[in-house]
Coordinates of N, CA, C and O in Angstrom, one line a residue:
X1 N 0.9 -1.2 0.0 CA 0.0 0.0 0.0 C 0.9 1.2 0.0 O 1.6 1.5 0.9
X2 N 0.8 1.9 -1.2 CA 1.6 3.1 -1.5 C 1.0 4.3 -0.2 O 0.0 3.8 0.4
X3 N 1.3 5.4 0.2 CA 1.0 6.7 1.2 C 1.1 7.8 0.4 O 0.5 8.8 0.5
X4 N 2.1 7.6 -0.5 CA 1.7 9.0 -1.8 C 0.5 9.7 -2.1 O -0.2 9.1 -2.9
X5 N 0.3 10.5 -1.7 CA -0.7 11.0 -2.2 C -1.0 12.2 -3.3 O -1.6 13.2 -3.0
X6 N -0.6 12.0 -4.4 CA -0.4 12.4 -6.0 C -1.1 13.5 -6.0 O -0.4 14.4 -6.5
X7 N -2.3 14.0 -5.7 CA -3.5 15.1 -6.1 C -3.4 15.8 -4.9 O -4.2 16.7 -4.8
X8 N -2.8 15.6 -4.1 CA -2.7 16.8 -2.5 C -1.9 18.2 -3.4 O -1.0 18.0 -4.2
X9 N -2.4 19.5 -2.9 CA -3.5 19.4 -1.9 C -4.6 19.8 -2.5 O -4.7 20.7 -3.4
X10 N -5.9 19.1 -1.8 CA -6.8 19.0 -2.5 C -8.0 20.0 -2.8 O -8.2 20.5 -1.7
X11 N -8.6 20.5 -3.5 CA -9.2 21.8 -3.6 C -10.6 21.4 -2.8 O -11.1 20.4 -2.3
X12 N -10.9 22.7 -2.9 CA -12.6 23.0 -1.6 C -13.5 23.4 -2.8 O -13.9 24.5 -3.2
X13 N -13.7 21.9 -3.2 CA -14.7 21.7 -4.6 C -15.3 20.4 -5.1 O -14.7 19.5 -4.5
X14 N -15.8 20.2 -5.6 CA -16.1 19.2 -6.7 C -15.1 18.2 -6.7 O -15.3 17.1 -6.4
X15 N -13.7 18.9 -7.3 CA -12.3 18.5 -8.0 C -11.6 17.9 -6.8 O -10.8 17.0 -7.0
X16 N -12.0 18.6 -5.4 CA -11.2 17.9 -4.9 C -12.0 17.0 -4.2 O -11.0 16.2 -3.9
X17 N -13.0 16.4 -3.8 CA -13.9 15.1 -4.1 C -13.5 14.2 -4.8 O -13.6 13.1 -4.2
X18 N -13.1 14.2 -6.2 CA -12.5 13.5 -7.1 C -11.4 13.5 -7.2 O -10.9 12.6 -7.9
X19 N -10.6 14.3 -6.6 CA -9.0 13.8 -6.3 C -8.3 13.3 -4.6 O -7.1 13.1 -4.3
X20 N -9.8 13.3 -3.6 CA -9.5 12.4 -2.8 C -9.8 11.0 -2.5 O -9.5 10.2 -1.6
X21 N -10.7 10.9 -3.9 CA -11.6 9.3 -4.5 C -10.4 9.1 -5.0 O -9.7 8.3 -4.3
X22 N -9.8 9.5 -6.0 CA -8.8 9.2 -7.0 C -7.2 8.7 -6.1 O -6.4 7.8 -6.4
X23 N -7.1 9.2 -5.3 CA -5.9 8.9 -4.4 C -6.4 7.5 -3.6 O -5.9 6.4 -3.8
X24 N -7.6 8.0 -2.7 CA -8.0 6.9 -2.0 C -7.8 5.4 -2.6 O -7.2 4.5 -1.9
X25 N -8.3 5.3 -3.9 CA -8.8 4.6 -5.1 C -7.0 3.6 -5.2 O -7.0 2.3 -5.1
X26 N -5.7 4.6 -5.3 CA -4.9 4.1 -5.6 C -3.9 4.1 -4.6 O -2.8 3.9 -5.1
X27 N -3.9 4.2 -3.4 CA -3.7 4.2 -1.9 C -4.1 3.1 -1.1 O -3.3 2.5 -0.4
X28 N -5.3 3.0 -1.2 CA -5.9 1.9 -0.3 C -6.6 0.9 -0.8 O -7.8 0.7 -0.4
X29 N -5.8 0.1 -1.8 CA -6.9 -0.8 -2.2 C -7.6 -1.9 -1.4 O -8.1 -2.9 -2.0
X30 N -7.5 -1.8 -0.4 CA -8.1 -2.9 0.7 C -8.6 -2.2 1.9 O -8.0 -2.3 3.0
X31 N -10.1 -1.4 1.8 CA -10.1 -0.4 2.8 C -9.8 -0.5 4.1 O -10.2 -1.6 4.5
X32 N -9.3 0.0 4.8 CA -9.1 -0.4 6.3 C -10.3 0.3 7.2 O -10.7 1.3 6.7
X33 N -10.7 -0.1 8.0 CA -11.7 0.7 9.0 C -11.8 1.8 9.5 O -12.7 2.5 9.6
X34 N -10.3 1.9 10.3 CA -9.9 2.8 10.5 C -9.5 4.2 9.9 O -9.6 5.4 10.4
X35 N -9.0 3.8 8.7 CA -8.3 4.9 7.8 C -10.1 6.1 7.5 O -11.3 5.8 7.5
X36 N -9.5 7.3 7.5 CA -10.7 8.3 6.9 C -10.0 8.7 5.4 O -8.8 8.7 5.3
X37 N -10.9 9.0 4.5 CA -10.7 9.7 3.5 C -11.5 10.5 3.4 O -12.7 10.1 3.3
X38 N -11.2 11.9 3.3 CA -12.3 13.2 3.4 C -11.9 14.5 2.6 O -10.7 14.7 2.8
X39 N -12.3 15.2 1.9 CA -11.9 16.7 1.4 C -12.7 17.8 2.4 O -13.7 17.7 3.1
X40 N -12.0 18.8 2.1 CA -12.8 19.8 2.7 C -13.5 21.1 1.3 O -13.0 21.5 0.2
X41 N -14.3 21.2 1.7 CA -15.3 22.1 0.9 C -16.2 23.6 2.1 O -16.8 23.5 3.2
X42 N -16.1 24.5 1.3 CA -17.4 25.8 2.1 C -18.5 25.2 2.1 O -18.8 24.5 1.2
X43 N -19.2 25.5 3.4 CA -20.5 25.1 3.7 C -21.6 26.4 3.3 O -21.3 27.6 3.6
X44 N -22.6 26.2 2.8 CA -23.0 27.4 1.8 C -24.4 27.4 2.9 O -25.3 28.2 2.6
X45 N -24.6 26.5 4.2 CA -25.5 26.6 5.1 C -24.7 26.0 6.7 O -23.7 25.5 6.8
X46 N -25.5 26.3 7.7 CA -25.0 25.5 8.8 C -24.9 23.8 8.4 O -25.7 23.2 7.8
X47 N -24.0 23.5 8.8 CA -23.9 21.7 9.1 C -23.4 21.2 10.2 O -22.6 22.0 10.8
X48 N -23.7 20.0 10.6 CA -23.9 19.7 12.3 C -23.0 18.4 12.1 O -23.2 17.7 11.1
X49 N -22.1 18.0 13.1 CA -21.3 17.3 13.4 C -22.3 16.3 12.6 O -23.5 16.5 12.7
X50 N -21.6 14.9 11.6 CA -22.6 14.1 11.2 C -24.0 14.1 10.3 O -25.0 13.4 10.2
X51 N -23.6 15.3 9.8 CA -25.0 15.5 8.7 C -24.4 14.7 7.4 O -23.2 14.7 7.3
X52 N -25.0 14.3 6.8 CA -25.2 14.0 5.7 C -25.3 15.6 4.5 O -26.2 16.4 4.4
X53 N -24.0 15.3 3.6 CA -24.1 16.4 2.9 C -23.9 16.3 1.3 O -23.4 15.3 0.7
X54 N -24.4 17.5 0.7 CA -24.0 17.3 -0.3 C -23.5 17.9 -1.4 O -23.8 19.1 -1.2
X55 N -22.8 18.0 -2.5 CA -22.0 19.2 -3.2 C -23.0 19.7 -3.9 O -23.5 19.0 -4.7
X56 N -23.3 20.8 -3.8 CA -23.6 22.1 -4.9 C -23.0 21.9 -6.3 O -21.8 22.2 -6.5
X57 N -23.6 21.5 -7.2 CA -22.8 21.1 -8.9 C -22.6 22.7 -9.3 O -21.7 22.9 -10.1
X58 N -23.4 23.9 -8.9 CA -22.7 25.1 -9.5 C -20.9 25.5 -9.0 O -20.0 25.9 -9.7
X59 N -21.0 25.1 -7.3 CA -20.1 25.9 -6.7 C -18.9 25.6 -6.3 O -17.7 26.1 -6.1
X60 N -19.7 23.9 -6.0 CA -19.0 22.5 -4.9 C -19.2 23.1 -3.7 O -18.8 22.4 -2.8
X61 N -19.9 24.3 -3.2 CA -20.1 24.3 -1.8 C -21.1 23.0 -1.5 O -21.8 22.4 -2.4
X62 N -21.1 22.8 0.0 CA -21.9 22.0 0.4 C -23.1 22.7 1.7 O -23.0 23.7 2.3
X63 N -24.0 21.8 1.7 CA -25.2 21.5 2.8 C -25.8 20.1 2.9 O -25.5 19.1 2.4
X64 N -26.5 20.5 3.6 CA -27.6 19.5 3.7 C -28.2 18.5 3.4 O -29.3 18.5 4.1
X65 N -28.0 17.4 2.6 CA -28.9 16.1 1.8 C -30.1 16.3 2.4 O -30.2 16.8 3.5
X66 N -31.1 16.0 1.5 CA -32.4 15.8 1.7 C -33.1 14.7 0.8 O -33.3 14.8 -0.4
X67 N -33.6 13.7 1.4 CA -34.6 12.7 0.3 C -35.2 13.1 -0.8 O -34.9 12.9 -1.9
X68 N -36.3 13.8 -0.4 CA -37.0 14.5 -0.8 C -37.0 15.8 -2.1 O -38.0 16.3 -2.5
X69 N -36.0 16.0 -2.3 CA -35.7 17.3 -2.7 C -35.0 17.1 -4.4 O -35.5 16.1 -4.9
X70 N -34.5 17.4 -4.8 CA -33.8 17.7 -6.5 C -32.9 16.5 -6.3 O -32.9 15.9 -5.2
X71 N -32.0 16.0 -7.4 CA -31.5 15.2 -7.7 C -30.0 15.6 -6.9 O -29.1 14.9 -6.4
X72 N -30.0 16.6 -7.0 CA -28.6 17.1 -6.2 C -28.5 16.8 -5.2 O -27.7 16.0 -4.8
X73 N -29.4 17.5 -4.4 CA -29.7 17.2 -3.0 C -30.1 16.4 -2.2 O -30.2 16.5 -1.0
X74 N -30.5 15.3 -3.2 CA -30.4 13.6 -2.6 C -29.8 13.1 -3.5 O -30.4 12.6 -4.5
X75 N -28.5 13.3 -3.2 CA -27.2 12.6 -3.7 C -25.9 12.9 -2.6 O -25.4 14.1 -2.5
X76 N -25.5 11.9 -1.8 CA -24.8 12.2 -0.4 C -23.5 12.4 -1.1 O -23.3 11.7 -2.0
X77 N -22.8 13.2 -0.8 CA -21.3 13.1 -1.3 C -20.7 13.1 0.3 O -19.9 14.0 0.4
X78 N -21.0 12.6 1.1 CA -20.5 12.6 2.8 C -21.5 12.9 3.9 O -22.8 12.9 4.0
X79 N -20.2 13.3 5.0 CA -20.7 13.4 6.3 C -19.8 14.2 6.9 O -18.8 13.7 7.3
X80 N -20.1 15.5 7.2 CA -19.4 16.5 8.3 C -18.8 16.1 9.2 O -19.3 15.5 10.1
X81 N -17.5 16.4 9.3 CA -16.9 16.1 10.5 C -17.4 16.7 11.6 O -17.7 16.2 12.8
X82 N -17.4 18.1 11.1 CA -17.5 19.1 12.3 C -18.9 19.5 12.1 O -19.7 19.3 11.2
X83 N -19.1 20.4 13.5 CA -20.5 21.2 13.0 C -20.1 22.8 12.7 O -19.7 23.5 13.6
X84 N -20.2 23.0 11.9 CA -19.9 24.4 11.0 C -20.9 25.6 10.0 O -21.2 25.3 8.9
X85 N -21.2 26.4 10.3 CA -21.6 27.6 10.1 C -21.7 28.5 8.5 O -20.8 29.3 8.5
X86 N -22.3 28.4 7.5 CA -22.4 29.0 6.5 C -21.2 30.2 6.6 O -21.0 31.1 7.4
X87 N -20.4 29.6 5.2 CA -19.0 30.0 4.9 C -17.8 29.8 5.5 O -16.8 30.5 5.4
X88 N -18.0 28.6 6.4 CA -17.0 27.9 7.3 C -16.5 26.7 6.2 O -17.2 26.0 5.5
X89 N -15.1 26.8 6.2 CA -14.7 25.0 5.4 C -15.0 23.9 6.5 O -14.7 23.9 7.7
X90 N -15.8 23.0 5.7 CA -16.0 21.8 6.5 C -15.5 20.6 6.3 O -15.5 20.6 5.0
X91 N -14.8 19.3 6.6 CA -14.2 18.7 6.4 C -15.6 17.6 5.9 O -16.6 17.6 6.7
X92 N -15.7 16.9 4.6 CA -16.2 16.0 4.4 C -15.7 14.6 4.1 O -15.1 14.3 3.1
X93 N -16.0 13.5 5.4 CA -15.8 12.4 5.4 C -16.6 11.9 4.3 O -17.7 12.3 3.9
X94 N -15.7 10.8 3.6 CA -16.3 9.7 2.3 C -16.1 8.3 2.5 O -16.7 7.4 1.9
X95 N -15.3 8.2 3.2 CA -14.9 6.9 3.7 C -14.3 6.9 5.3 O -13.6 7.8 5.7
X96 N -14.6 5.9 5.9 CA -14.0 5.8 7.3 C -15.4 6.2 8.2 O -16.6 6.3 7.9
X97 N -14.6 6.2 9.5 CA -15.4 6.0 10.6 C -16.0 7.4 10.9 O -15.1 8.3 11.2
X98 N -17.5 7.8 10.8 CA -17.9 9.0 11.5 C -18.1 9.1 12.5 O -18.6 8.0 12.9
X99 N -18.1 10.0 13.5 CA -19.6 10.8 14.4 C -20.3 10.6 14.0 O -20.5 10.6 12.8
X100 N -21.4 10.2 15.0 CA -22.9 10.4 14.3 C -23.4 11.6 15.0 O -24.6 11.7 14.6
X101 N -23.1 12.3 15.6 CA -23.8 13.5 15.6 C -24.7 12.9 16.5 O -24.4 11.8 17.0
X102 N -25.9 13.3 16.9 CA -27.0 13.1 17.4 C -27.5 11.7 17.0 O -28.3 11.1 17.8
X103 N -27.2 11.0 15.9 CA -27.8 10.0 15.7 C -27.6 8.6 16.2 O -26.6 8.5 16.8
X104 N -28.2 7.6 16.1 CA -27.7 6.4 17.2 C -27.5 5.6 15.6 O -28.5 5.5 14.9
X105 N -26.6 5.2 15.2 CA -26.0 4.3 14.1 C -25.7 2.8 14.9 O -25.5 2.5 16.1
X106 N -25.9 1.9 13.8 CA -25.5 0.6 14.5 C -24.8 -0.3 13.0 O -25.4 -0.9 12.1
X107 N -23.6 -0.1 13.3 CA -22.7 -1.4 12.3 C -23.9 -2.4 11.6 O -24.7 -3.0 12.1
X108 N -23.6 -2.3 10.1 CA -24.3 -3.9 9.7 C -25.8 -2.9 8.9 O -26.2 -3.1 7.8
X109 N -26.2 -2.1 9.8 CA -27.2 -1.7 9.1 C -27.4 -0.9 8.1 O -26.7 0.0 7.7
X110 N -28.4 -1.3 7.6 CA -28.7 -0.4 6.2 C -29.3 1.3 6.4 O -30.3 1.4 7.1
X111 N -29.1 1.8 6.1 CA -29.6 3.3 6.0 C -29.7 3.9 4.8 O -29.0 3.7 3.8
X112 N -30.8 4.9 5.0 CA -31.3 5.5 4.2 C -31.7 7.1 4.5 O -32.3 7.4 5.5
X113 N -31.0 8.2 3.3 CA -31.2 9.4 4.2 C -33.0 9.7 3.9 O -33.8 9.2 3.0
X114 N -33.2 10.8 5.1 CA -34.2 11.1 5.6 C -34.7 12.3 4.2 O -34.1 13.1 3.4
X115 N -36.3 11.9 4.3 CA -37.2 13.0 3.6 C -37.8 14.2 4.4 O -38.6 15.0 4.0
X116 N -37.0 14.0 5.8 CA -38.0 15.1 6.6 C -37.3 15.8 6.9 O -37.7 17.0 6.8
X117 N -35.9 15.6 7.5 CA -35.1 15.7 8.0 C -33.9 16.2 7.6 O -33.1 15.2 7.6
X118 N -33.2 17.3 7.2 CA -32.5 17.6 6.3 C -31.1 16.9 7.4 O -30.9 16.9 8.6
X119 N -30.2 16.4 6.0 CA -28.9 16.5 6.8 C -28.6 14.9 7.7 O -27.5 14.4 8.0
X120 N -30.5 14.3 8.1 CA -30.1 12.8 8.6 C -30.5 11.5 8.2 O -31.3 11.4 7.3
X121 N -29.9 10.5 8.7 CA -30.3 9.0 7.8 C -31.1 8.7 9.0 O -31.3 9.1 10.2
X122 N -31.5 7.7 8.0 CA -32.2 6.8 9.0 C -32.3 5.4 8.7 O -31.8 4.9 7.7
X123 N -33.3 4.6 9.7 CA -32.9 2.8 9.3 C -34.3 2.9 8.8 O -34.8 1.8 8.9
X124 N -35.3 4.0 8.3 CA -36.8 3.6 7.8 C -36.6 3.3 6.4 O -36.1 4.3 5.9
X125 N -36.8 2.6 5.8 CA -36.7 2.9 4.2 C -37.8 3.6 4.0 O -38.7 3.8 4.8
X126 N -37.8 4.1 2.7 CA -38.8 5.4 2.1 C -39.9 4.6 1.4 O -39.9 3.4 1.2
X127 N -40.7 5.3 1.2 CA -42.4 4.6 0.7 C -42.9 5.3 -0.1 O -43.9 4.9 -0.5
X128 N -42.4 6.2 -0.4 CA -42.6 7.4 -1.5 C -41.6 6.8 -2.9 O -40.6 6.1 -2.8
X129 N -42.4 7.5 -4.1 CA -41.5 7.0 -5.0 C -40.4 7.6 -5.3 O -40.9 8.8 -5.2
X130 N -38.8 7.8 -5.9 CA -38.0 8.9 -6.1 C -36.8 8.8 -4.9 O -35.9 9.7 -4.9

């Protein structure tokens, strides 16, 4: 397992999303549990230790996931490390171990983010179609 990391350092965008997949990708090909792989990106709203977020295709800023909502915005591209404040950089986990923030997570399970709820998963699956 190479430690090089080729695309550092990584931009607070879209690009750098894809060039911490892209490293990850040729770094760790056997994920380890422990290892995190995350970029950081501006938060274009508050986000709370463990939200569920996701990139802005105009800006790469990030917020909120929501089920419910546009194609963008139920599309997870992570999970907040931190809890952070509209125009704060937030670190976005993509792999590895989170916080859950307020949420009670349990290994093994399936989840699914929330239509009510901006920002959380949950173990309900959805019943709505979309």
């Amino acid at each position: 397992m190479a430690d090089v990391k080729d695309l550092q350092p990584y931009e607070a965008n879209i690009a750098g999303l894809v060039s911490i997949l892209e490293d990850f990708r040729q770094t760790m090909p056997n994920p380890i549990v422990f290892k995190v792989a995350a970029y950081r990106a501006e938060a274009f709203e508050n986000v709370s230790q463990g939200d569920a977020v996701y990139s802005r295709a105009s800006d790469g800023k990030v917020g909120k996931a929501v089920a419910n909502a546009t194609v963008d915005e139920a599309t997870v591209a992570g999970f907040a490390e931190t809890t952070q404040t509209a125009g704060q950089v937030v670190r976005v986990i993509v792999s590895g171990q989170v916080a859950a923030g307020t949420q009670t997570l349990d290994a093994g399970d399936l989840f699914f983010l929330s239509g009510s709820s901006a920002g959380s998963i949950t173990k309900t699956p959805p019943t709505t179609a979309g």
